[in-house]
Amino acid sequence: MNLDVCLWIHAVVARIFIVETAAFMQGDNKFLIFSDAGGTGRSYHADLNAVNRRRRSHYLLEAGWRADNAIQGLGRSHRTNQASAPVFRPVTTNVIGERRFISTIARRLDSLGALTRGQRQTGGNGIFEAKDNLESNYAEHALYELFRQIYQGRFYEVPLGTFEQMTGLSLTSHEGGMKIDLPPLRQFLNRLLALRIDMQNVIFERFELLLSQQIEAAIAADVYEMGVETLRAERFTVLSQEAVYTHAQTGSVTNYLKVERNQKNNIRTAEEMLEFATQYQGMLMINSKSGNAAVSIPTHSLFDSEGGVVPRVLLIRPQKETRLPVQDLESSTWGQVSIDAFAAAWSIEIDALPKFTTDSLHLVTGILLPIWKILPQHNSRVFRLQTSDGQKILGRVVNAHDIQTVREQLGLRNQLLSPEELVKLVLNQRYTQQLPGGVTLRRSLIAGEPRIELVNAISLAERLLAVGCFTEIINWKKRVFIPVSDKAPAILAAVIEILG
């Protein structure tokens, strides 16, 4: 084939591509397929100046080794002056090792997201789930636990010698113990791709379960790092704002805000839960003691100290989800019931639930770096929200347990929490508050039921009983409690007044 023919073919292909692109942007074609080369210098986003402004669904096939190429391709459908952002849909086969490619892209999008008008969220603007990023700190911890299980012989399907021979990765030191400088995560993932598909899947499944455990534990401890998170609710209202620091050179101010959040409760009907149970192989349950209903579905397992698998279920209730071992569920008061019994119990329970929930958030906003060290270091999550009057707020949310300490460190010692807020924090977040006179307000669990207790208040029992408190002798010791009811805030207000 001579040069003229080659040039002619190239010109025809280029012309066809231009025509197809124009047809897509004009709305004549609903689909557009392009490769790395076909995406160079081109834009296929929902441009406000184009006829086709429909939201794009961008399918990413064969992502390849280089994240830069994939990011460039994704950028063809996500640009400025667009009517809406695209939905990215990475497509993989059932080879678990392909997650290695997607994780690299997720990590790059996660870092690049911070440059896109601050819209940084987990896994690249919410495109990926947390466990999709196989190169996070949680993945590092999961890999360490995987190496420990292999070295200690707790990963029965993959003995230590077999693992070291297959991957070329050594976990054993010259002294005979487990290495301190273990193979890094990227090297582990790359070596894993060289294994047989069945062995890849076995190791990847164990690694992903360990990763899920790390993320679940961080979320339960309220220390899960998600970058800048967006809080959503029906309404946000600033109740108070106090300046706590002013930067001398710039005049920038740090504020302490109390924000009221009003959010609609996500309550699913019995019909929706029956459909959900059918879709996820769930069991319909009722607690014979409380009469509450729940749907039990399989969830990821845990590993015990010996490396054995502990099967678990996810117990879904109207406003709560709990993971527990299958063995614990079988020995509990939860039992499987008929469709009619479940629907009746679930409906009774959700009918009694409020449609909206109101609570308060405490945030430190404005210039944060000069005072960062005096804020709690165990939880550095940053949130953004927009109030009902259009004010945009970005700052650190103060955990309930740290409110009193943070306020004192910022020089704000006056009482800020209302009795209503105190009751909610104590019951829902196990908040503890020191009251005047050495009395402590806390949540206690008595016979499996939460109570609001006043510790070291027995000397004032008579006066507290007069305002609605009650006492009970438990293990030969008299204790003082505030009733858990809608009267609790009013009784607590009277208690605070008595204590001075």
mmCIF file of C-alpha atoms in Angstrom, residues 225-451:
data_model
loop_
_atom_site.group_PDB
_atom_site.id
_atom_site.type_symbol
_atom_site.label_atom_id
_atom_site.label_comp_id
_atom_site.label_asym_id
_atom_site.label_seq_id
_atom_site.Cartn_x
_atom_site.Cartn_y
_atom_site.Cartn_z
ATOM 1 C CA GLU A 225 -11.348 10.013 56.514
ATOM 2 C CA MET A 226 -13.386 10.953 53.431
ATOM 3 C CA GLY A 227 -11.754 14.214 52.460
ATOM 4 C CA VAL A 228 -14.224 17.096 52.274
ATOM 5 C CA GLU A 229 -17.691 15.664 52.813
ATOM 6 C CA THR A 230 -20.953 17.348 51.880
ATOM 7 C CA LEU A 231 -23.656 17.337 54.551
ATOM 8 C CA ARG A 232 -27.193 17.165 53.228
ATOM 9 C CA ALA A 233 -30.471 17.916 54.967
ATOM 10 C CA GLU A 234 -33.825 19.594 54.412
ATOM 11 C CA ARG A 235 -32.630 22.711 56.221
ATOM 12 C CA PHE A 236 -29.540 24.116 57.995
ATOM 13 C CA THR A 237 -29.884 27.165 60.255
ATOM 14 C CA VAL A 238 -27.053 28.964 62.078
ATOM 15 C CA LEU A 239 -28.126 29.327 65.715
ATOM 16 C CA SER A 240 -25.010 31.068 67.020
ATOM 17 C CA GLN A 241 -21.616 32.280 65.773
ATOM 18 C CA GLU A 242 -18.663 33.258 67.962
ATOM 19 C CA ALA A 243 -15.266 34.552 66.810
ATOM 20 C CA VAL A 244 -12.466 32.594 68.518
ATOM 21 C CA TYR A 245 -9.334 33.718 66.632
ATOM 22 C CA THR A 246 -8.201 36.529 64.316
ATOM 23 C CA HIS A 247 -5.051 36.243 62.217
ATOM 24 C CA ALA A 248 -2.898 39.316 62.868
ATOM 25 C CA GLN A 249 -1.455 39.683 59.351
ATOM 26 C CA THR A 250 -4.520 38.992 57.225
ATOM 27 C CA GLY A 251 -7.396 39.723 59.565
ATOM 28 C CA SER A 252 -8.952 36.330 58.749
ATOM 29 C CA VAL A 253 -11.293 35.073 61.456
ATOM 30 C CA THR A 254 -11.963 31.638 62.932
ATOM 31 C CA ASN A 255 -15.554 31.134 64.102
ATOM 32 C CA TYR A 256 -17.310 28.602 66.289
ATOM 33 C CA LEU A 257 -20.776 27.861 64.901
ATOM 34 C CA LYS A 258 -23.762 26.017 66.233
ATOM 35 C CA VAL A 259 -25.979 24.913 63.341
ATOM 36 C CA GLU A 260 -29.435 23.355 63.566
ATOM 37 C CA ARG A 261 -29.988 20.520 61.096
ATOM 38 C CA ASN A 262 -33.460 19.424 60.062
ATOM 39 C CA GLN A 263 -33.464 16.262 57.950
ATOM 40 C CA LYS A 264 -36.130 13.954 56.636
ATOM 41 C CA ASN A 265 -35.959 10.421 57.998
ATOM 42 C CA ASN A 266 -35.453 7.737 55.378
ATOM 43 C CA ILE A 267 -38.326 5.452 56.333
ATOM 44 C CA ARG A 268 -39.060 2.517 54.042
ATOM 45 C CA THR A 269 -42.506 0.948 53.923
ATOM 46 C CA ALA A 270 -43.199 -2.735 54.538
ATOM 47 C CA GLU A 271 -43.780 -3.240 50.801
ATOM 48 C CA GLU A 272 -40.367 -1.725 50.005
ATOM 49 C CA MET A 273 -38.669 -3.951 52.583
ATOM 50 C CA LEU A 274 -40.370 -7.074 51.228
ATOM 51 C CA GLU A 275 -39.066 -6.218 47.762
ATOM 52 C CA PHE A 276 -35.624 -5.512 49.247
ATOM 53 C CA ALA A 277 -35.607 -8.883 51.045
ATOM 54 C CA THR A 278 -36.505 -10.694 47.813
ATOM 55 C CA GLN A 279 -33.730 -8.929 45.908
ATOM 56 C CA TYR A 280 -30.979 -9.647 48.467
ATOM 57 C CA GLN A 281 -32.020 -13.085 49.731
ATOM 58 C CA GLY A 282 -33.109 -11.604 53.031
ATOM 59 C CA MET A 283 -35.008 -13.204 55.902
ATOM 60 C CA LEU A 284 -37.997 -11.533 57.579
ATOM 61 C CA MET A 285 -37.431 -11.331 61.323
ATOM 62 C CA ILE A 286 -39.269 -10.276 64.492
ATOM 63 C CA ASN A 287 -37.757 -9.926 67.963
ATOM 64 C CA SER A 288 -39.958 -11.957 70.300
ATOM 65 C CA LYS A 289 -38.970 -9.753 73.246
ATOM 66 C CA SER A 290 -39.485 -6.270 71.789
ATOM 67 C CA GLY A 291 -41.836 -7.068 68.902
ATOM 68 C CA ASN A 292 -39.618 -5.071 66.520
ATOM 69 C CA ALA A 293 -39.203 -6.160 62.899
ATOM 70 C CA ALA A 294 -36.050 -6.413 60.781
ATOM 71 C CA VAL A 295 -34.696 -7.856 57.543
ATOM 72 C CA SER A 296 -31.572 -10.001 57.777
ATOM 73 C CA ILE A 297 -29.315 -10.192 54.697
ATOM 74 C CA PRO A 298 -25.839 -11.736 54.235
ATOM 75 C CA THR A 299 -22.876 -9.367 54.614
ATOM 76 C CA HIS A 300 -19.085 -9.681 54.498
ATOM 77 C CA SER A 301 -17.514 -12.018 57.042
ATOM 78 C CA LEU A 302 -14.862 -11.390 59.674
ATOM 79 C CA PHE A 303 -11.783 -13.400 60.641
ATOM 80 C CA ASP A 304 -11.176 -14.628 64.184
ATOM 81 C CA SER A 305 -7.809 -14.758 65.921
ATOM 82 C CA GLU A 306 -7.102 -18.166 64.391
ATOM 83 C CA GLY A 307 -7.834 -17.003 60.848
ATOM 84 C CA GLY A 308 -11.190 -18.750 60.697
ATOM 85 C CA VAL A 309 -14.094 -17.156 58.851
ATOM 86 C CA VAL A 310 -16.919 -15.733 60.984
ATOM 87 C CA PRO A 311 -20.086 -15.484 58.826
ATOM 88 C CA ARG A 312 -22.208 -12.416 59.566
ATOM 89 C CA VAL A 313 -25.533 -10.878 58.633
ATOM 90 C CA LEU A 314 -26.705 -7.297 58.323
ATOM 91 C CA LEU A 315 -29.826 -6.685 60.415
ATOM 92 C CA ILE A 316 -31.788 -3.788 58.884
ATOM 93 C CA ARG A 317 -34.355 -2.006 61.033
ATOM 94 C CA PRO A 318 -36.416 1.128 60.260
ATOM 95 C CA GLN A 319 -33.684 3.520 61.429
ATOM 96 C CA LYS A 320 -30.750 1.308 62.334
ATOM 97 C CA GLU A 321 -28.423 -1.266 60.767
ATOM 98 C CA THR A 322 -26.363 -3.754 62.785
ATOM 99 C CA ARG A 323 -23.840 -6.374 61.684
ATOM 100 C CA LEU A 324 -23.596 -9.449 63.882
ATOM 101 C CA PRO A 325 -22.302 -13.025 63.598
ATOM 102 C CA VAL A 326 -24.787 -15.601 62.335
ATOM 103 C CA GLN A 327 -24.220 -17.591 65.521
ATOM 104 C CA ASP A 328 -25.256 -14.613 67.674
ATOM 105 C CA LEU A 329 -28.391 -14.097 65.584
ATOM 106 C CA GLU A 330 -29.399 -17.744 65.937
ATOM 107 C CA SER A 331 -29.017 -17.622 69.733
ATOM 108 C CA SER A 332 -30.884 -14.302 70.093
ATOM 109 C CA THR A 333 -34.582 -13.493 70.442
ATOM 110 C CA TRP A 334 -34.809 -12.736 66.704
ATOM 111 C CA GLY A 335 -36.774 -15.310 64.739
ATOM 112 C CA GLN A 336 -37.957 -15.772 61.163
ATOM 113 C CA VAL A 337 -41.652 -15.001 60.560
ATOM 114 C CA SER A 338 -44.231 -14.935 57.792
ATOM 115 C CA ILE A 339 -44.745 -12.077 55.358
ATOM 116 C CA ASP A 340 -47.976 -10.965 57.035
ATOM 117 C CA ALA A 341 -46.477 -10.960 60.541
ATOM 118 C CA PHE A 342 -43.422 -8.994 59.366
ATOM 119 C CA ALA A 343 -45.468 -6.436 57.426
ATOM 120 C CA ALA A 344 -47.766 -5.818 60.394
ATOM 121 C CA ALA A 345 -44.894 -5.378 62.892
ATOM 122 C CA TRP A 346 -42.841 -3.194 60.521
ATOM 123 C CA SER A 347 -45.843 -0.943 59.753
ATOM 124 C CA ILE A 348 -46.638 -0.452 63.448
ATOM 125 C CA GLU A 349 -43.050 0.541 64.135
ATOM 126 C CA ILE A 350 -42.653 3.039 61.281
ATOM 127 C CA ASP A 351 -46.037 4.649 62.001
ATOM 128 C CA ALA A 352 -44.672 5.716 65.389
ATOM 129 C CA LEU A 353 -41.496 7.255 63.915
ATOM 130 C CA PRO A 354 -41.214 11.017 63.333
ATOM 131 C CA LYS A 355 -41.025 12.134 59.709
ATOM 132 C CA PHE A 356 -38.218 14.610 60.463
ATOM 133 C CA THR A 357 -35.302 14.722 62.912
ATOM 134 C CA THR A 358 -33.777 17.918 64.291
ATOM 135 C CA ASP A 359 -30.330 18.019 65.868
ATOM 136 C CA SER A 360 -27.387 20.411 66.198
ATOM 137 C CA LEU A 361 -23.911 20.504 64.670
ATOM 138 C CA HIS A 362 -20.901 22.307 66.126
ATOM 139 C CA LEU A 363 -18.327 23.527 63.591
ATOM 140 C CA VAL A 364 -15.064 25.441 63.636
ATOM 141 C CA THR A 365 -14.904 27.461 60.394
ATOM 142 C CA GLY A 366 -12.786 30.115 58.723
ATOM 143 C CA ILE A 367 -8.993 30.088 59.019
ATOM 144 C CA LEU A 368 -8.119 26.766 60.679
ATOM 145 C CA LEU A 369 -4.376 26.168 60.286
ATOM 146 C CA PRO A 370 -3.242 28.479 63.143
ATOM 147 C CA ILE A 371 -5.501 26.652 65.632
ATOM 148 C CA TRP A 372 -5.381 23.172 64.069
ATOM 149 C CA LYS A 373 -3.169 21.770 66.833
ATOM 150 C CA ILE A 374 -5.613 22.613 69.604
ATOM 151 C CA LEU A 375 -8.459 20.840 67.796
ATOM 152 C CA PRO A 376 -8.922 17.074 68.376
ATOM 153 C CA GLN A 377 -6.350 15.125 66.381
ATOM 154 C CA HIS A 378 -8.230 11.823 66.378
ATOM 155 C CA ASN A 379 -10.930 13.204 64.106
ATOM 156 C CA SER A 380 -10.022 15.797 61.472
ATOM 157 C CA ARG A 381 -12.972 15.406 59.109
ATOM 158 C CA VAL A 382 -13.907 18.490 57.087
ATOM 159 C CA PHE A 383 -17.487 19.156 55.974
ATOM 160 C CA ARG A 384 -19.314 21.616 53.771
ATOM 161 C CA LEU A 385 -22.952 22.644 53.921
ATOM 162 C CA GLN A 386 -25.225 25.427 52.713
ATOM 163 C CA THR A 387 -27.710 27.094 55.042
ATOM 164 C CA SER A 388 -31.310 27.866 54.170
ATOM 165 C CA ASP A 389 -30.434 31.522 53.508
ATOM 166 C CA GLY A 390 -27.721 30.552 50.995
ATOM 167 C CA GLN A 391 -24.651 30.872 53.241
ATOM 168 C CA LYS A 392 -21.938 28.319 52.340
ATOM 169 C CA ILE A 393 -19.959 26.894 55.267
ATOM 170 C CA LEU A 394 -16.769 24.818 55.212
ATOM 171 C CA GLY A 395 -15.146 23.649 58.422
ATOM 172 C CA ARG A 396 -14.303 21.028 61.024
ATOM 173 C CA VAL A 397 -17.224 19.362 62.785
ATOM 174 C CA VAL A 398 -16.647 18.974 66.514
ATOM 175 C CA ASN A 399 -17.464 15.488 67.752
ATOM 176 C CA ALA A 400 -20.039 15.358 70.561
ATOM 177 C CA HIS A 401 -17.483 13.985 73.036
ATOM 178 C CA ASP A 402 -15.110 16.883 72.301
ATOM 179 C CA ILE A 403 -17.535 19.829 72.460
ATOM 180 C CA GLN A 404 -16.810 20.794 76.055
ATOM 181 C CA THR A 405 -13.025 20.377 75.709
ATOM 182 C CA VAL A 406 -12.811 22.290 72.420
ATOM 183 C CA ARG A 407 -14.879 25.175 73.736
ATOM 184 C CA GLU A 408 -12.646 25.478 76.790
ATOM 185 C CA GLN A 409 -9.495 25.400 74.626
ATOM 186 C CA LEU A 410 -10.967 28.132 72.427
ATOM 187 C CA GLY A 411 -11.817 30.240 75.463
ATOM 188 C CA LEU A 412 -15.587 29.644 75.241
ATOM 189 C CA ARG A 413 -16.548 28.408 78.679
ATOM 190 C CA ASN A 414 -20.173 29.498 78.772
ATOM 191 C CA GLN A 415 -22.965 26.912 78.603
ATOM 192 C CA LEU A 416 -23.956 26.351 74.989
ATOM 193 C CA LEU A 417 -25.821 23.044 74.903
ATOM 194 C CA SER A 418 -29.551 23.228 75.514
ATOM 195 C CA PRO A 419 -31.309 20.555 77.633
ATOM 196 C CA GLU A 420 -32.927 19.188 74.447
ATOM 197 C CA GLU A 421 -29.539 18.851 72.766
ATOM 198 C CA LEU A 422 -27.961 17.306 75.864
ATOM 199 C CA VAL A 423 -30.638 14.624 76.041
ATOM 200 C CA LYS A 424 -30.144 13.705 72.366
ATOM 201 C CA LEU A 425 -26.354 13.622 72.677
ATOM 202 C CA VAL A 426 -26.438 11.499 75.820
ATOM 203 C CA LEU A 427 -28.874 8.952 74.398
ATOM 204 C CA ASN A 428 -27.703 8.812 70.773
ATOM 205 C CA GLN A 429 -23.958 9.490 71.010
ATOM 206 C CA ARG A 430 -23.159 8.477 74.604
ATOM 207 C CA TYR A 431 -22.157 12.017 75.388
ATOM 208 C CA THR A 432 -21.024 12.766 78.969
ATOM 209 C CA GLN A 433 -21.470 16.215 80.539
ATOM 210 C CA GLN A 434 -20.022 17.502 83.804
ATOM 211 C CA LEU A 435 -22.718 19.452 85.638
ATOM 212 C CA PRO A 436 -22.217 21.829 88.590
ATOM 213 C CA GLY A 437 -21.667 20.294 92.020
ATOM 214 C CA GLY A 438 -19.589 17.374 90.743
ATOM 215 C CA VAL A 439 -22.602 15.651 89.125
ATOM 216 C CA THR A 440 -22.063 13.796 85.842
ATOM 217 C CA LEU A 441 -24.755 13.375 83.193
ATOM 218 C CA ARG A 442 -24.275 10.173 81.197
ATOM 219 C CA ARG A 443 -25.965 7.284 79.426
ATOM 220 C CA SER A 444 -26.138 3.979 81.311
ATOM 221 C CA LEU A 445 -27.356 0.617 80.092
ATOM 222 C CA ILE A 446 -29.683 -1.042 82.600
ATOM 223 C CA ALA A 447 -31.113 -4.473 81.685
ATOM 224 C CA GLY A 448 -30.295 -3.752 78.047
ATOM 225 C CA GLU A 449 -32.206 -0.440 77.989
ATOM 226 C CA PRO A 450 -30.510 2.998 77.750
ATOM 227 C CA ARG A 451 -31.106 5.422 80.624
#
